[in-house]
Amino acid sequence: MAISDKKHNLPDNRLERVPEYGCAPTGSTVEMRLAHTWECNPGWRGWFSTVDHKTIGIRYLITAFIFLIIGGIEALIMRAQLSLPDQTLLTPEQYNQLFTMHGITMIFLYALPILSGFSNYLWPLLLGSRDMAFPRLNALSYWIFLFAGVFMYASFPLGQAPNAGWFNYVPFSGPIYNTGPNIDVFALGMVLLGISTTVGAVNFIVTLFKMRAPGMTINRVPILVWGTLTASVANLITIPAVSLAFLLLWLDRQVGTQFFDVANGGKPLLWQHLFWIFGHPWVYAIVLPAMGIVSDALPTFCRRPLVGYTAVALATMATMMFGFVVWVHHMFATGLPTISLSIFGAASMAISIPSAVAVFAWIATIWLGRPVFKTPFLFFAGFVILFVIGGLSGVMVAAVSLNWQLNETYFVVAHLHYVLLGINVFPVIGGIYYWFPKFTGRMMNEKLGKWSFWVMFIGFNAAFFPMHIAGLLGMPRRIYTYSSHMGWDTVNMITSIGSFIFAIGILIFLVNVMISLKRGVLAGSNPWDAATLEWSISSPPPAYNFAVIPIIASRHPLWENRLNESSERSSLSEGYLLTAGHETIGTSPIDAKPQVILKMPGDSYIPFFVGLFVSLLFVGLLFHWWSFIGVMTAACCITLILWMWPQKSLAQRTVFNADHSSQNNSEKI
Amino acid sequence: MNLFDHNRSLPIGSDAKLSTGWWGVLALIVTESALFAYLLFTYFYLSAQTEQQWPPEGLPSLTMPIINTIILLASSVSVWASEHYIRLKQIRWSIGLMALSIILGISFVLIQLIEWHKKPYDMTSDLYGSLYFTITGFHMCHVVIGIVVLLLLLVWLSLGYFDDRRHAAVTIGGVYWHFVDVVWLFVFATLYLFPYSDSV
């Protein structure tokens, strides 16, 4: 039919072709050719150069989980200190550094990266693609995350860790009151981490809009995708605020500018605005994808589709829209005008509406379904309960008058842990139980799984519910000890015991992972009998993901026959083959109509080196090694130019001029 | 299964605005625009509350900045034209215009350096100086990166890498340069025109 020859050029099969179409059963020539094309270098070379989104996703998950454990150990040390009044296990300065590093680790180095891990691993699988839009950027994003994490911990062993809390208010974090390297490490580390988060967000957004399987129109994508998309857009818009804030602070501290310098007209509240303009959307960025995990995985255990897909998708975005205009609720006690407090208080309360939409959708899904009480289900159901408790205390602190009473008390600590652990950690652990068979090909142990859930759930509530009471009794947050005359002894003891029980729950989970990795029951491609695309391929998936790029006709490609919502059926075994090198299909943003055959880059060392040089550049900034900074800037430039150099194999260059000698480069793969 | 016609031929690789790179640079522009928005927010937030002489040297002279703005905008036009001539298959014109854009970009940098030199304050002398040099410094960084990008495009054009069917890099690099220029209009309006609003 309409072969769209450009009017003045002969069709050239290097620039345009009819993509091969057909089937590729396991063991077929096509399938073996794909396996050969997409396989990664063996050994350490592959380790440094891989751009496979699955490998990168697993690395993200493991690295972020290690940070969770580190942050957890810090928390346990603090709980040991606070279990009894007048303890001297920690000095005040040590306590400051511990609670600061605990916050930084959990919020920046665990909570979002772990979700990036899920999304990296799952996006192409959920969307029916062979890779992310920018595989090398994906690798870069991981390396910088890793280096930024190491960077922020570099001063910890020296007893010089960041010590002004994770939101790092000036003037305490400014050059006058905080003279050591503590805050500089945090400031530069955050700018560095911001690069990683930003390029990661760009990758998710472009992948969603350009790389969906044909027929997967925008209203057929899984909810996890909506969650990560919303979070990524928010990151794109708000990360610059915090990167700028930290950069300005570093300039104040090291160069002598006066942005936050009260004596010279600078404004400490500017810090709070810039930080929370970022900080509050970030809170949603670290929960919305996790809520997406639940929205996608919970229905599998209820044996029916999610109730209210459209409502949940819209609620996800509405939450974020509100999330942009609530930052001042972190600043209610700073003396802002009443009108401002009212508006931001009202917006904060309004967030309960889209949140409730999602909660009722989950409840209705359980209610109308036939729940199967497997471990992931327990975690997801537990999440709903914790979300409701955390949401209610959220509405309470959104009320300005109550906020003034509860500001800087343990009530706020209780609230934020209910929402962050409840909405992030529980879905994450549930998600690992759910996708572990896909990651590894083996099921996790169900008995240990149930134990891990109940120990975690009981420990969690024992640890964090009493914190509400401690707050109402007036216990301020961030104090390193207290006197027994204050009447806080019992609640603190219960909290400390609960936190150790919770940690035992995490330990059981880790033991389960170790055992199941070796001895878990082999999982087939779809052990849970789930509905989405990732379960249509083998576990673990092959390097190329889909031998045949599927054609999608509904939201539940694997449940179409039983749901019988329409006469259309997705085609999973017949579709585009695309075997001429690393190729996948690019589709239109809304309708997912095929538009272009995308050439994907193969393994490359460049992302590792760019990440390394950028990180060393920040090391140079920390120590003021100006010539070293110059060398690293040049090194970054050179590696980036190599990265960007137009390649024939990616069809970024013309094929007509002076290429007869090397034209085979692109085709021999 | 008639969702689409699978016998239709499709372009391969980086085909201008179908490429992922085009979408990537648009996302980059969104996040960079946000960065400049926060920079200008910082300026307005601090200037609204200041009790200092603002700007310290009195109302800024506009002649050179306006000329410089015109130079920068002209460079945007010539980058646009350079891309246009690739599509017309007139690579020589394209190369010439790209070189012109680079010269205009470098002129902007030089004039801006002279402007910096003329200021009686620096980054550390007062709050206004901190803001002025941080904001224009940020923009200067972007211009320099943009010039490096344009230089690369010039090299690649000269090596005969691009023709009317494959030149996504020029489209992508070009739109980044347009962004750098448009952002300057906001910076210019804030730092040079806004102080006049008080004196009217």
XYZ file of C-alpha atoms in Angstrom, chain B:
200
model
C -5.898 -7.390 13.789
C -6.271 -4.267 11.730
C -4.876 -1.762 14.148
C -2.446 -0.581 11.536
C -1.019 -1.599 8.215
C 2.113 -3.581 8.953
C 3.253 -3.546 5.341
C 3.928 0.151 5.522
C 7.561 1.087 5.314
C 9.004 2.995 8.256
C 12.010 5.280 8.535
C 15.022 3.797 10.334
C 17.029 5.449 13.097
C 17.300 9.120 13.995
C 14.791 10.685 11.676
C 14.511 14.323 12.818
C 11.541 14.783 15.118
C 10.700 11.090 15.214
C 13.970 10.444 17.006
C 14.083 9.863 20.739
C 16.805 12.501 20.874
C 14.335 15.196 19.857
C 12.066 14.227 22.737
C 15.058 14.037 25.022
C 16.155 17.583 24.258
C 12.619 18.853 24.797
C 12.632 17.243 28.240
C 16.039 18.810 28.884
C 14.615 22.187 27.920
C 11.726 21.739 30.359
C 14.053 21.025 33.252
C 16.476 23.806 32.287
C 13.603 26.262 31.965
C 12.579 25.305 35.469
C 16.127 25.983 36.628
C 16.037 29.504 35.215
C 12.554 30.036 36.627
C 13.920 29.256 40.105
C 16.895 31.551 39.525
C 14.588 34.409 38.611
C 12.268 33.519 41.494
C 15.293 33.879 43.759
C 15.987 37.299 42.255
C 12.429 38.562 42.662
C 12.066 37.059 46.125
C 15.181 38.837 47.374
C 14.658 42.084 45.472
C 11.109 42.418 46.791
C 12.388 42.402 50.373
C 15.652 44.241 50.041
C 16.428 47.519 51.698
C 19.591 48.030 49.694
C 20.220 50.269 46.698
C 18.995 48.025 43.860
C 20.928 47.720 41.556
C 23.862 49.239 43.443
C 25.092 51.277 40.476
C 21.662 52.751 39.775
C 19.626 51.979 36.683
C 21.656 49.807 34.297
C 22.794 51.170 30.966
C 20.837 49.470 28.204
C 22.774 50.182 25.006
C 25.281 47.354 25.008
C 22.892 44.777 26.478
C 20.326 45.542 23.769
C 22.926 45.234 21.028
C 24.077 41.978 22.589
C 20.519 40.695 22.742
C 20.119 41.420 19.038
C 23.371 39.571 18.302
C 22.142 36.543 20.196
C 18.777 36.556 18.454
C 20.519 36.904 15.086
C 22.535 33.799 15.887
C 19.295 31.925 16.484
C 18.022 32.991 13.075
C 21.189 31.822 11.396
C 21.070 28.438 13.166
C 17.517 28.069 11.939
C 18.567 28.999 8.412
C 21.493 26.594 8.563
C 19.118 23.732 9.258
C 16.776 24.973 6.556
C 19.544 24.835 3.960
C 20.315 21.215 4.824
C 16.775 20.372 3.893
C 17.261 22.270 0.652
C 20.397 20.152 0.112
C 22.646 23.201 0.073
C 25.228 22.031 2.540
C 27.707 24.821 1.794
C 25.207 27.458 2.787
C 24.408 25.428 5.831
C 28.072 25.272 6.844
C 28.523 29.004 6.273
C 25.505 29.900 8.362
C 26.560 27.581 11.162
C 29.967 29.281 11.219
C 28.231 32.647 11.326
C 26.115 31.507 14.279
C 29.246 30.516 16.155
C 30.869 33.877 15.484
C 27.746 35.648 16.730
C 27.654 33.418 19.811
C 31.295 34.169 20.599
C 30.651 37.891 20.112
C 27.871 37.668 22.665
C 30.232 36.042 25.145
C 32.923 38.670 24.595
C 30.536 41.585 24.983
C 29.071 39.991 28.088
C 32.581 39.601 29.536
C 33.157 43.311 28.955
C 29.835 44.042 30.672
C 30.927 41.955 33.647
C 34.247 43.752 33.761
C 32.555 47.134 33.874
C 30.504 46.332 36.967
C 31.787 48.094 40.081
C 30.870 45.063 42.259
C 31.550 41.348 42.122
C 29.892 38.138 43.246
C 30.784 38.588 46.874
C 30.487 42.329 47.444
C 26.725 42.455 47.997
C 23.472 40.606 47.525
C 22.776 42.173 44.155
C 26.219 41.178 42.940
C 25.651 37.596 44.085
C 22.409 37.471 42.131
C 23.647 39.289 39.052
C 26.754 37.187 38.575
C 25.079 33.890 39.473
C 22.207 34.417 37.054
C 24.261 35.768 34.161
C 26.952 33.215 34.995
C 24.450 30.393 34.670
C 23.356 31.800 31.341
C 26.947 32.230 30.213
C 27.604 28.544 30.974
C 24.697 27.628 28.782
C 25.922 29.856 25.968
C 29.383 28.317 26.148
C 27.957 24.791 26.075
C 25.733 25.887 23.194
C 28.745 27.200 21.272
C 30.543 23.887 21.793
C 27.451 22.126 20.436
C 27.335 24.433 17.416
C 31.060 23.856 16.819
C 30.473 20.117 16.821
C 27.614 20.535 14.380
C 29.898 22.597 12.164
C 32.530 19.851 12.224
C 29.989 17.188 11.466
C 28.459 19.229 8.657
C 31.920 19.794 7.185
C 32.650 16.063 7.379
C 29.552 15.483 5.262
C 27.710 13.565 7.956
C 24.321 15.099 7.304
C 21.993 15.372 4.364
C 18.358 16.252 3.845
C 17.199 12.925 5.253
C 19.445 12.503 8.286
C 20.320 15.554 10.335
C 18.604 15.000 13.682
C 21.699 16.285 15.489
C 21.273 19.695 13.845
C 17.593 19.820 14.754
C 18.366 18.832 18.341
C 21.409 21.077 18.782
C 19.531 23.903 17.074
C 16.552 23.822 19.398
C 18.913 23.839 22.388
C 20.517 26.992 21.030
C 17.088 28.599 20.515
C 16.308 27.760 24.134
C 19.520 29.423 25.329
C 18.537 32.526 23.381
C 14.935 32.655 24.562
C 16.036 32.242 28.166
C 18.300 35.238 27.713
C 15.233 37.359 26.953
C 13.869 36.495 30.402
C 17.223 37.123 32.059
C 17.585 40.404 30.174
C 14.070 41.532 31.069
C 14.654 40.692 34.733
C 18.104 42.166 35.234
C 17.995 45.111 32.847
C 14.388 46.139 32.242
C 12.743 45.272 35.567
C 14.696 47.892 37.584
C 13.135 50.559 35.351
C 9.638 49.532 36.436
C 10.217 51.097 39.852
C 11.408 54.381 38.465
C 8.439 54.992 36.182
